[in-house]
Coordinates of C-alpha atoms and ligand atoms in Angstrom, one line a residue:
X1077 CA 72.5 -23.2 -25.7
X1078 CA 71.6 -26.0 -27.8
X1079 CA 71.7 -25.2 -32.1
X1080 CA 70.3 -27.8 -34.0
X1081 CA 70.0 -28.6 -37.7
X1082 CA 66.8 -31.0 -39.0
X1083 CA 67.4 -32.6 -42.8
X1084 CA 65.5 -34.8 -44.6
X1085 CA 67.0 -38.2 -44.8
X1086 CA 65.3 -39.6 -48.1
X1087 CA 64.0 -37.6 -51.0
X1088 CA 61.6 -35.0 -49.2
X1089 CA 58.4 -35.3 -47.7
X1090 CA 59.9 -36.9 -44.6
X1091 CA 57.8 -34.4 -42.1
X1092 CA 60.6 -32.0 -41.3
X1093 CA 57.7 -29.4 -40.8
X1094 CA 55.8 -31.7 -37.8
X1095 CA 59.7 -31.9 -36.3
X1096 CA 60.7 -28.4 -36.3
X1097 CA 57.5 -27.0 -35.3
X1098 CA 57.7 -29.4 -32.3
X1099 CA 61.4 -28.5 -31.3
X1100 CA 61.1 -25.0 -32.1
X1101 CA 58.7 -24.4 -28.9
X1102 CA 61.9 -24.8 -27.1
X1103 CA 63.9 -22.3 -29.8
X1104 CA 64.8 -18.8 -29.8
X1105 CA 65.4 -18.5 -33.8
X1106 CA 64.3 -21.3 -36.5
X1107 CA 66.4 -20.8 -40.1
X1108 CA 66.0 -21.9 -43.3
X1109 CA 69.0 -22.4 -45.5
X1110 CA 68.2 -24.1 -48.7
X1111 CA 65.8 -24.7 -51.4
X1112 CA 63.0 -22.2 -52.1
X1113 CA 59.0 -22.9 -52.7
X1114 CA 59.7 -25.8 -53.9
X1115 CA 59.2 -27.3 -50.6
X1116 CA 56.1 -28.3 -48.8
X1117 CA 56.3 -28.5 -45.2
X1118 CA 52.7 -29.2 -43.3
X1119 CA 52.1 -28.4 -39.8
X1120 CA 48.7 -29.7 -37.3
X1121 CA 47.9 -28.4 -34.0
X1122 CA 45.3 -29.2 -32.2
X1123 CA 43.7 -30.4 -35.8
X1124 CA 44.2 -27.1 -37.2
X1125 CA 46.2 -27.3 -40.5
X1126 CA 49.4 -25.2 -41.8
X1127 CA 51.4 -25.7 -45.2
X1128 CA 54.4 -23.4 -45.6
X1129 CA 56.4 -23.1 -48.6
X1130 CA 58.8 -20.5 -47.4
X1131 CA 58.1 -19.5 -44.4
X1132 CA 60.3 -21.4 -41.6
X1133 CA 57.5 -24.1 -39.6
X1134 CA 58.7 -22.5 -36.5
X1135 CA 56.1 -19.4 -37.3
X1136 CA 53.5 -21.3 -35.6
X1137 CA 55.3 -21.3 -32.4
X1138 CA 55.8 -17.5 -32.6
X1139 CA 59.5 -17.7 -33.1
X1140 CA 61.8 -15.9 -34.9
X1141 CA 62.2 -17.0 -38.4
X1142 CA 65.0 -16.1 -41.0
X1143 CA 65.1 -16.9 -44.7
X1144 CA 68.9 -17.5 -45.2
X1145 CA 71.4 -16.5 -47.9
X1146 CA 70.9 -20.3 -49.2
X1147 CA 67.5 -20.0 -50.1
X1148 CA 66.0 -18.9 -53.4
X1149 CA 63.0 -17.0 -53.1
X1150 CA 59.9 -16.0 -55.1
X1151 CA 58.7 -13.0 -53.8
X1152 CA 55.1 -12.7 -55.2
X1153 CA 55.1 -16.5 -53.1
X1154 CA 56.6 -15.0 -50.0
X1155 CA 53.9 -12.1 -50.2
X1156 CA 51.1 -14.8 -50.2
X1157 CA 52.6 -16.6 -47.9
X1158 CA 52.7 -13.8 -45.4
X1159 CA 49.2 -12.8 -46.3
X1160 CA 48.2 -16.2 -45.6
X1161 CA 49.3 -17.1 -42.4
X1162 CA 48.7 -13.7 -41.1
X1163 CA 44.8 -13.5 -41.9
X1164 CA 45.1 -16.9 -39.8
X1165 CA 46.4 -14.8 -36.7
X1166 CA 50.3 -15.5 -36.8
X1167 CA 52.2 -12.3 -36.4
X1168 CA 54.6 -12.2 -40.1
X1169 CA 55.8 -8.2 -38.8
X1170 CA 59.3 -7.8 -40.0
X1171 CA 60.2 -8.3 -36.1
X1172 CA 59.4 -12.2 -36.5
X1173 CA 60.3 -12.9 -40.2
X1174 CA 63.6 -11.8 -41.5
X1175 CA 65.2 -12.3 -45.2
X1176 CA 68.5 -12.2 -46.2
X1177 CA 69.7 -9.8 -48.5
X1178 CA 72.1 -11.6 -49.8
X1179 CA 68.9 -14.7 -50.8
X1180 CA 68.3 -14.9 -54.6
X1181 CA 65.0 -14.0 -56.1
X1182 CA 63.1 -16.2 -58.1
X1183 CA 62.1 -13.9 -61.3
X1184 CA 59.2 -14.6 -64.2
X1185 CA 61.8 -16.1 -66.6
X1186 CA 63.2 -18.4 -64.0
X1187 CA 59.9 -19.9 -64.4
X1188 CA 59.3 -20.3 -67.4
X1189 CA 62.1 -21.6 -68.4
X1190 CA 61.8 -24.4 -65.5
X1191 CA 58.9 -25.4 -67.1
X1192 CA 60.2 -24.8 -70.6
X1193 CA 63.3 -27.0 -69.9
X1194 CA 60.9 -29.7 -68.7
X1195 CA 58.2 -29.7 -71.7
X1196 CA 61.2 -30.1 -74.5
X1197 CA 62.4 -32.9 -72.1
X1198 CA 59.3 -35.0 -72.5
X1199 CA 60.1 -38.7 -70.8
X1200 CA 63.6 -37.6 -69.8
X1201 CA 62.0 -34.7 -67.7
X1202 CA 63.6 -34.7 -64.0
X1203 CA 60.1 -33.9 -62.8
X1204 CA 60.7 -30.5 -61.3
X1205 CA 58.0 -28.5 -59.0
X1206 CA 58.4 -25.8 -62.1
X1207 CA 58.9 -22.9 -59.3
X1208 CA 61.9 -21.7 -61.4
X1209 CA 64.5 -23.2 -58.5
X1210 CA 66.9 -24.8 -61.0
X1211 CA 67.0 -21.9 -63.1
X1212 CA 67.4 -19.5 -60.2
X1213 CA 70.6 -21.1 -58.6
X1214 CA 72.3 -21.4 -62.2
X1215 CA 72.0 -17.6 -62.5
X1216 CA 73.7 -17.7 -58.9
X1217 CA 76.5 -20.2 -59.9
X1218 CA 76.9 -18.0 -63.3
X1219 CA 77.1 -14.8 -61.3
X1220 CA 73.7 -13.2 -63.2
X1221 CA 71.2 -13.5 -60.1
X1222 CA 69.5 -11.0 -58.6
X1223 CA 69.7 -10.5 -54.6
X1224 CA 67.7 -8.9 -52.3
X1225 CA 69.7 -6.2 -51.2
X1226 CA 69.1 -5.1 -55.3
X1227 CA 65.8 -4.4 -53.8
X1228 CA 67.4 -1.2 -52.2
X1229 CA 68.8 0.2 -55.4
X1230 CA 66.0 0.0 -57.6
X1231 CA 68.5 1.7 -60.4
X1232 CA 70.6 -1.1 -60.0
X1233 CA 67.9 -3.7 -60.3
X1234 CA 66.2 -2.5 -63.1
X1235 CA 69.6 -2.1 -65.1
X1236 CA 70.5 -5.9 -64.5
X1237 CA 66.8 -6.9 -65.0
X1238 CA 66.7 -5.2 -68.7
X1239 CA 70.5 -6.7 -69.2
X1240 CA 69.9 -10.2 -68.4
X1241 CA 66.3 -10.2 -69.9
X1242 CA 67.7 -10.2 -73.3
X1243 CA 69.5 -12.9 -72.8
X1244 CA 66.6 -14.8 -71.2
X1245 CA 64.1 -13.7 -74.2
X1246 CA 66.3 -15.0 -76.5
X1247 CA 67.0 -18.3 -75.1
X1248 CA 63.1 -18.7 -74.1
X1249 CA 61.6 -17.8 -78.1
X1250 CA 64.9 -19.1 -79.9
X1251 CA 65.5 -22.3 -78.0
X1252 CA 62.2 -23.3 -76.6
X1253 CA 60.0 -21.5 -79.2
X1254 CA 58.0 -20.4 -76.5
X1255 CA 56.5 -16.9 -75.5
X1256 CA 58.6 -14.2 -74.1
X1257 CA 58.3 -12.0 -70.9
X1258 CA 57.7 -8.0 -71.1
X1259 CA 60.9 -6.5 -69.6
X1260 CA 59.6 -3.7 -68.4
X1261 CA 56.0 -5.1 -67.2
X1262 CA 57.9 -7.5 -65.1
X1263 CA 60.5 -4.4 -63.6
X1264 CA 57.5 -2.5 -62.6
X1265 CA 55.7 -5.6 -60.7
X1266 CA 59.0 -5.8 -58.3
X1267 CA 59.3 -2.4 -58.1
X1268 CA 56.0 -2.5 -56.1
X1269 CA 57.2 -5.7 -54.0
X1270 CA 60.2 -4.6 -53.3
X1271 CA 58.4 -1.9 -51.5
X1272 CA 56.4 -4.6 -49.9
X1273 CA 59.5 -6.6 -48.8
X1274 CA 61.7 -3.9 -48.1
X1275 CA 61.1 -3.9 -44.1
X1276 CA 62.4 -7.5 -43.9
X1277 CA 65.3 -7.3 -45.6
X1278 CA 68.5 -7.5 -43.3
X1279 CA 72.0 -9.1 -42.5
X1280 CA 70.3 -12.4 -41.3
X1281 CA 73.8 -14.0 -40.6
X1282 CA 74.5 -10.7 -38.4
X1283 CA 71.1 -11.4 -36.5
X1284 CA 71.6 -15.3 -35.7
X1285 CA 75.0 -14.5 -35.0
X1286 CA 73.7 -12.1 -32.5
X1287 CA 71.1 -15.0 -31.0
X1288 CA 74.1 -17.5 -30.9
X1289 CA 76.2 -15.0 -28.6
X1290 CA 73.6 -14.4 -25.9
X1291 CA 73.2 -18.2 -25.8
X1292 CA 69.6 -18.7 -27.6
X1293 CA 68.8 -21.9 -29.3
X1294 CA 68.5 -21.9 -33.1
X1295 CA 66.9 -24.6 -35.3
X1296 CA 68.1 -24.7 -39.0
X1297 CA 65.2 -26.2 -41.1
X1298 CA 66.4 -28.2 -43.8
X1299 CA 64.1 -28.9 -47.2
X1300 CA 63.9 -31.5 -49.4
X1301 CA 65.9 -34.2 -48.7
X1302 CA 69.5 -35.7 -48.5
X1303 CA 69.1 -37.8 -52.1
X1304 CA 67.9 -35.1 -53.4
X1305 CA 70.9 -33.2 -52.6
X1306 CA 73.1 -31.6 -56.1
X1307 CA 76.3 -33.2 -54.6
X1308 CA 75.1 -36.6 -53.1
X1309 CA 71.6 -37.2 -54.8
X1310 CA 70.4 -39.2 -57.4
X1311 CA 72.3 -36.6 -60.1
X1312 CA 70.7 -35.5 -61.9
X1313 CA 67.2 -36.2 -60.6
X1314 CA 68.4 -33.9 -57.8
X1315 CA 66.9 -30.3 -56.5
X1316 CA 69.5 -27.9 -57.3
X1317 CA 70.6 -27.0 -53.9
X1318 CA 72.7 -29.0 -51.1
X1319 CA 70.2 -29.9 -49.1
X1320 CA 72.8 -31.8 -45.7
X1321 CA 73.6 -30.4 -43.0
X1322 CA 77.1 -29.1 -43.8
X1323 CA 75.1 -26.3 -45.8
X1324 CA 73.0 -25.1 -42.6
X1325 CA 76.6 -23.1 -41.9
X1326 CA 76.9 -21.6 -45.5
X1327 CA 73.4 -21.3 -45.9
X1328 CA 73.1 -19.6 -42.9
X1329 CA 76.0 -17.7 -42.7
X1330 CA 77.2 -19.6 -38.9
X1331 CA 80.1 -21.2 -38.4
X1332 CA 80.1 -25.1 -38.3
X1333 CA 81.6 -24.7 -34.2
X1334 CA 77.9 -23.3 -33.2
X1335 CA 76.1 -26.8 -34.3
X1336 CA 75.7 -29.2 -31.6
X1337 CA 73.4 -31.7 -33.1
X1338 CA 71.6 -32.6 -36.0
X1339 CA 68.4 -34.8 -36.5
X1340 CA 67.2 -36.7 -39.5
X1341 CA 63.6 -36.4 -40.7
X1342 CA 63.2 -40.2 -41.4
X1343 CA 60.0 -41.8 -42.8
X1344 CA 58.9 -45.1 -41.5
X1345 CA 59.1 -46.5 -45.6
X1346 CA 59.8 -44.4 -48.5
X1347 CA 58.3 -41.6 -50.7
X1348 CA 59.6 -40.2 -53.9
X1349 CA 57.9 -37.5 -56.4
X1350 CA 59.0 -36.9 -59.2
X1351 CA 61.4 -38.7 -61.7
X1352 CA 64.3 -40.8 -60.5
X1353 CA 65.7 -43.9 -59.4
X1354 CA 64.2 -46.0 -56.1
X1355 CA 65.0 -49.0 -55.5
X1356 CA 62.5 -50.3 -52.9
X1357 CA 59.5 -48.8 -54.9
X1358 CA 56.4 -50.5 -54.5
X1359 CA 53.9 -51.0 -57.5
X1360 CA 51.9 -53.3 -55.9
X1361 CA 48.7 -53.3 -53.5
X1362 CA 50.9 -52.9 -50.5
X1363 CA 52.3 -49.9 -52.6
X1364 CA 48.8 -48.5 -53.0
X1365 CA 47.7 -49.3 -49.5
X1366 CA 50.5 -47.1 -48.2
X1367 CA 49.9 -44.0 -50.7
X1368 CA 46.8 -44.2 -49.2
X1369 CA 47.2 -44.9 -45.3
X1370 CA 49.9 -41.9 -45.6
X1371 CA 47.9 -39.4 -47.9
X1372 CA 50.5 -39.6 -49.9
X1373 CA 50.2 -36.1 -52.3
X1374 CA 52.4 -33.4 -52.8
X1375 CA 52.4 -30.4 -50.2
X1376 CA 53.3 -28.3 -53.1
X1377 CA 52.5 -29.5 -56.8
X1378 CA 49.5 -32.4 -55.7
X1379 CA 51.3 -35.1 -57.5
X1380 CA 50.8 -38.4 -55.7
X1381 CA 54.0 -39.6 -53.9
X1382 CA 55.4 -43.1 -55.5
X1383 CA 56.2 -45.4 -51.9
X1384 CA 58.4 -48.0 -51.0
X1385 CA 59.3 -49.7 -48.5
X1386 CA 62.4 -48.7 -45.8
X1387 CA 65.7 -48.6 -47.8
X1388 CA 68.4 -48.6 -45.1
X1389 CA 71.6 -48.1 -47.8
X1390 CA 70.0 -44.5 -47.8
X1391 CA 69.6 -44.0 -44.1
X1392 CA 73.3 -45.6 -43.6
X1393 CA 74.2 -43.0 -46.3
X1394 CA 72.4 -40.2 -45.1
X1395 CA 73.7 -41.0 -41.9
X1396 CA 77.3 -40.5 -42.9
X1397 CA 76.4 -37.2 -45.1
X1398 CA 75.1 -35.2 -42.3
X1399 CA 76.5 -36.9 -39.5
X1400 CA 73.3 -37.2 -37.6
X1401 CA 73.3 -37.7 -33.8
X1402 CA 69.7 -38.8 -33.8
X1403 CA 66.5 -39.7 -36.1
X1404 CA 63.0 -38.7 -36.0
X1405 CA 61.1 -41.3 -37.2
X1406 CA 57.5 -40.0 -38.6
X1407 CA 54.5 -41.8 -40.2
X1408 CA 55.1 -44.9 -38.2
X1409 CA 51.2 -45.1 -37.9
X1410 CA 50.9 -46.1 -41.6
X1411 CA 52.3 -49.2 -41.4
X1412 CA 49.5 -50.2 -38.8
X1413 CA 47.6 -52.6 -40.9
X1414 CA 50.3 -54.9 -42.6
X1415 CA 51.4 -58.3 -41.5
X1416 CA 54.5 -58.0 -42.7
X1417 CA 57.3 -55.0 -43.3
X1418 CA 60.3 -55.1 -44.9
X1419 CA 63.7 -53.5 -44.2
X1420 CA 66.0 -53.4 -47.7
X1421 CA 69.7 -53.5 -45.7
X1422 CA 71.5 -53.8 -49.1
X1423 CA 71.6 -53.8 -52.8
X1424 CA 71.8 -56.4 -55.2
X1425 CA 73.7 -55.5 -58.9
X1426 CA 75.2 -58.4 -61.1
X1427 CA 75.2 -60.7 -58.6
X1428 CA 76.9 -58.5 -56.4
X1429 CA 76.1 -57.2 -53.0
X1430 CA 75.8 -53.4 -52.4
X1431 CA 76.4 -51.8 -48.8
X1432 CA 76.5 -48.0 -49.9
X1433 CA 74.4 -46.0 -52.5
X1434 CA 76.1 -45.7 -55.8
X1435 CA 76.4 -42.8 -57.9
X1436 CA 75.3 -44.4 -61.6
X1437 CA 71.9 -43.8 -62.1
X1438 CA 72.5 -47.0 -64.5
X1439 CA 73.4 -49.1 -61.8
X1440 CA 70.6 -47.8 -59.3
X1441 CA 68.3 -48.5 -61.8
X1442 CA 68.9 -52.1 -62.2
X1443 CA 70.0 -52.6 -58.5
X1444 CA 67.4 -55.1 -56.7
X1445 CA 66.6 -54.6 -52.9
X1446 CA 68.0 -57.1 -50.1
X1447 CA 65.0 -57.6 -47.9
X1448 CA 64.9 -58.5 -44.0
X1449 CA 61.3 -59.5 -43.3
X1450 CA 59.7 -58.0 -40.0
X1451 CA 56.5 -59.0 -38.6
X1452 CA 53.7 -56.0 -38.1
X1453 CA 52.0 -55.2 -35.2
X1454 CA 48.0 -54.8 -36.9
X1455 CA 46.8 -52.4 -34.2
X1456 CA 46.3 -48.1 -34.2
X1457 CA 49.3 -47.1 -32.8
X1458 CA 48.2 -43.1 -33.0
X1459 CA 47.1 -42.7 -29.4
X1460 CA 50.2 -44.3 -28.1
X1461 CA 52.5 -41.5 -26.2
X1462 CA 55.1 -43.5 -24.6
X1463 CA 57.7 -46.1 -26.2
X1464 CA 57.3 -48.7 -23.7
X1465 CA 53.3 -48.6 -24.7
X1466 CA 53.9 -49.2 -28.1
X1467 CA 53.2 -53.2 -29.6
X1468 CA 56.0 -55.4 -29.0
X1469 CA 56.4 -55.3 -33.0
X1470 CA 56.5 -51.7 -33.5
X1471 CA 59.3 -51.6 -30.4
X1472 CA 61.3 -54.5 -32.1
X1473 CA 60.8 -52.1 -35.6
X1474 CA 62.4 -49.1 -34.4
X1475 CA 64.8 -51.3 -32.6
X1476 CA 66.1 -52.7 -35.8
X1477 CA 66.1 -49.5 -37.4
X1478 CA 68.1 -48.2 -34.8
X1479 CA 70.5 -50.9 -34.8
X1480 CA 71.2 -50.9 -38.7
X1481 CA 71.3 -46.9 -38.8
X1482 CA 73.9 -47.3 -35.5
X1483 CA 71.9 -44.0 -35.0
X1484 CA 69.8 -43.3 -31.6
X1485 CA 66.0 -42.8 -32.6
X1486 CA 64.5 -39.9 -30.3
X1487 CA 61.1 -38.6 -31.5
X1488 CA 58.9 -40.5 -33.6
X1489 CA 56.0 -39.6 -34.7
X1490 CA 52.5 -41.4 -34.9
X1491 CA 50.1 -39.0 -36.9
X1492 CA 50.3 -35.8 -38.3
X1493 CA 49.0 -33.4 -35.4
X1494 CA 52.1 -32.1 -32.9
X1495 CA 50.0 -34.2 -30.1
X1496 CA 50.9 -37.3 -31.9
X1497 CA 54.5 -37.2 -31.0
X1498 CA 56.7 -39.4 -28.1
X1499 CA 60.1 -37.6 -27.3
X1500 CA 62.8 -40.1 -26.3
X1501 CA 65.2 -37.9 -26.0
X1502 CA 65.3 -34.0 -25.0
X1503 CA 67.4 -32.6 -28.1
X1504 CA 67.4 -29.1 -26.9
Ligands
LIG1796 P1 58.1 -32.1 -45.1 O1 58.2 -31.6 -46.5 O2 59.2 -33.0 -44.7 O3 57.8 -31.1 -44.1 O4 56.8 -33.1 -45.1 P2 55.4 -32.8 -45.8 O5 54.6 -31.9 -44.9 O6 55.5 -32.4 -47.2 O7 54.7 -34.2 -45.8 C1 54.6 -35.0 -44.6 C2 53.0 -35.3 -44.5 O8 52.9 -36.3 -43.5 C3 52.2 -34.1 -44.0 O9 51.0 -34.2 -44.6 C4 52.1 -34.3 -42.5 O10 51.0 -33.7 -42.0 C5 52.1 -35.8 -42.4 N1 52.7 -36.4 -41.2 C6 53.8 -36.0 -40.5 N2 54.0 -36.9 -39.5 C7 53.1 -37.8 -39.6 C8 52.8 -39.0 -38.8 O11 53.6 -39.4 -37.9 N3 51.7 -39.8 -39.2 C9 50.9 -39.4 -40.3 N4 49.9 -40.2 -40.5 N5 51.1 -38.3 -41.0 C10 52.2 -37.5 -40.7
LIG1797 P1 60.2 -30.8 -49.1 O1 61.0 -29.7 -48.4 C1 59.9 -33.8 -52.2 C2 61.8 -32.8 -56.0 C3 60.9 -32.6 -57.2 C4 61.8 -33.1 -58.3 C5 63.2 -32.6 -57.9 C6 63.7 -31.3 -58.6 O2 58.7 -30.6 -49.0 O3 60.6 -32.1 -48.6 P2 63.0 -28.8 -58.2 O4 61.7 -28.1 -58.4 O5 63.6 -28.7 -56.8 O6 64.0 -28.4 -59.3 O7 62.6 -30.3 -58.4 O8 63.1 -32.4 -56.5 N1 61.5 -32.0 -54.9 C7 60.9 -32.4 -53.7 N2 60.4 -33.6 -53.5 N3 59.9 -32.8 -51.3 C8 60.4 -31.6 -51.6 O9 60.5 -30.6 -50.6 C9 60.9 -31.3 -52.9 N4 61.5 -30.3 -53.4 C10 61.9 -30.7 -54.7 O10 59.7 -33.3 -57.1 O11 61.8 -34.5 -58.3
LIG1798 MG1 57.1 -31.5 -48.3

């Protein structure tokens, strides 16, 4: 039995999909805790593209897949996404896709008032995916959301919809001046997918537990990523969910004794969208260049990715956050064509040198990166399947990065297909 959890180790977007969709062909059960449609996560296999938003990667392998009580979820999303991958031949029966009833559903307000929020914001926006996640988990934390299991007492449901949309109509044409939402229009919509979702609703904390007695292997899929976390991020240009490892237990509903290992998503530089500090941003041609080389656009909203180079003070940092016992490194193939890459291994602010990430956005925002210079190995690395076979450079590369993170490297990842992968170490 072997349970492992898979986060993001920078701000999203690391390829946690490519990762768990690998490992899971050696899972029993692949979870998601956190987040909601907000993330992206793109599989290939054999050149054969997937995007799930909601939908555990591990779907492709024809595991078991569990939306946990940590996620939010839109259900009209969930729908498509099920009709989706099914027409493509992936069985989505309520035998291999299980929800938790105790998840919180995404409603029209939530929504709108995202994007509400973000339009009054103007420059100061956070740059949200405006999939109604912030709002969603506020309801949760105020004790006004609505859960799944409402779904089986419609009375119920529709008696906290009509109760809380009066609040909600309020704040969305007295605050934001903007239009309101038909109360019972919107009841009569989920009254119909509820119907829909009904079959997959269950105890999904009951079900892994089950999996975890008989000795199966789970996966917990992270999203987003660990600077992106509520807690630890870049507050508040944050998601609104904790998004490191400790929450695969509460987002899950396991206990922190059935983890035996968990594996950050790193990218070979670094990616950002939206709004937000980053330190090692690029704005030059090299900065381009990568954008490019990387395909560098948003699974979910389109928006292109800003990138940077590698910014160890996160890795360190995300290192200590989840405590990771190894890294994935994807995307390494990108950095094929420069002379040179850099490694930032500290900060600079007033003078000062900074080891670990600070908490003022103020101060991130004027810190300066601390470069090592490394010389690139100018060759296509993507049909390389074995360490050893990789240039001297790229070996010396992951070397360092190993060395600064003090964290064993044992996938990485040289294009996007699950072909494109050398496994240095069996994790489960
Ligand atoms: P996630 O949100 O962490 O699952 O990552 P995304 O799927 O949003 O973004 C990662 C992107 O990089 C996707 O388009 C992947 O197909 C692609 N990708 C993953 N690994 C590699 C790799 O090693 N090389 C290249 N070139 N692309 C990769
Ligand atoms: P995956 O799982 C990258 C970012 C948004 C925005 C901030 C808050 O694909 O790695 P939200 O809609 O969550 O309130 O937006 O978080 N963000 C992501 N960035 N990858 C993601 O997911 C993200 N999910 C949210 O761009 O800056
Ligand atoms: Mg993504």
């Amino acid at each position: 039995m072997s349970n492992i959890v898979i986060v993001g180790t920078q701000w999203g977007d690391e390829g946690k999909g490519k990762v768990v969709d690998l490992l899971a062909e050696k899972a029993d059960h692949v979870v998601r805790f956190q987040g909601g449609n907000n993330a992206g996560h793109t599989m290939i296999v054999e050149g054969e593209q997937f995007i799930s938003h909601l939908i555990p990667s591990g779907i492709i392998q024809k595991k078991v897949c569990y939306i946990g009580n940590g996620v939010v979820v839109d259900p009209t999303v969930l729908l498509e996404e099920i009709d989706t991958l099914s027409s493509r031949g992936i069985d989505l029966s309520p035998k291999m896709l299980r929800l938790s009833e105790k998840a919180h559903v995404i409603m029209p307000y939530h929504k709108s008032i995202d994007n509400a929020r973000e339009l009054k914001k103007g420059d100061k926006k956070i740059g949200t995916t405006g999939r109604g996640i912030g709002p969603c988990y506020e309801d949760k934390a105020t004790r006004r959301g609505i859960r799944f299991c409402d779904f089986k007492e419609m009375d119920l449901f529709k008696e906290k919809v009509r109760s809380i949309m009066e609040e909600k109509n309020f704040y969305l044409e007295k605050f934001f001046g903007t239009d309101t939402l038909d109360t019972e229009a919107i009841i009569d919509e989920y009254v119909e997918i509820a119907k829909k979702l009904l079959p997959y609703i269950t105890d999904t904390s009951v079900e892994v537990g089950d999996g975890i007695k008989k000795g199966d292997n789970v996966l917990f899929e992270g999203a987003q990523g660990t600077h992106l976390d509520i807690e630890h991020g870049t507050y508040p240009y944050v998601t609104s969910s904790s998004t490191v490892s400790g929450n695969a237990c509460c987002g899950s509903g396991v206990g922190p004794k059935d983890i035996h290992g968990v594996v950050g998503i790193v990218k070979a530089y670094t990616t950002r969208v939206g709004e937000g500090p980053f330190v090692t941003e690029l704005f030059d041609e090299i900065g381009t260049a990568i954008q490019k080389k990387g395909a560098e656009f948003g699974a979910t909203t389109g928006r292109k990715r800003r990138c940077g180079w590698f910014d160890m003070v996160i890795l360190r940092n995300s290192a200590r956050l989840n405590g990771l016992t190894d890294l994935a490194i994807t995307k390494l193939d990108v950095l094929d064509d420069l002379k040179e890459i850099k490694i930032c291994t500290s900060y600079k602010y007033n003078g000062e040198s900074i080891e670990n990430f600070p908490a003022s956005i103020k101060t991130l925002e004027n810190c300066e990166p601390v470069y090592e210079t490394m010389p690139g190995w100018e060759e296509d690395i993507t049909g390389v399947r074995k360490f050893e076979d990789l240039p001297e450079n790229a070996q010396k590369y992951l070397k360092r990065l190993e060395e600064l993170s003090e964290t064993r490297i044992s996938i990485v990842s040289v294009g996007p297909d699950r072909e494109e992968t050398m496994v240095l170490n069996d994790l489960m």
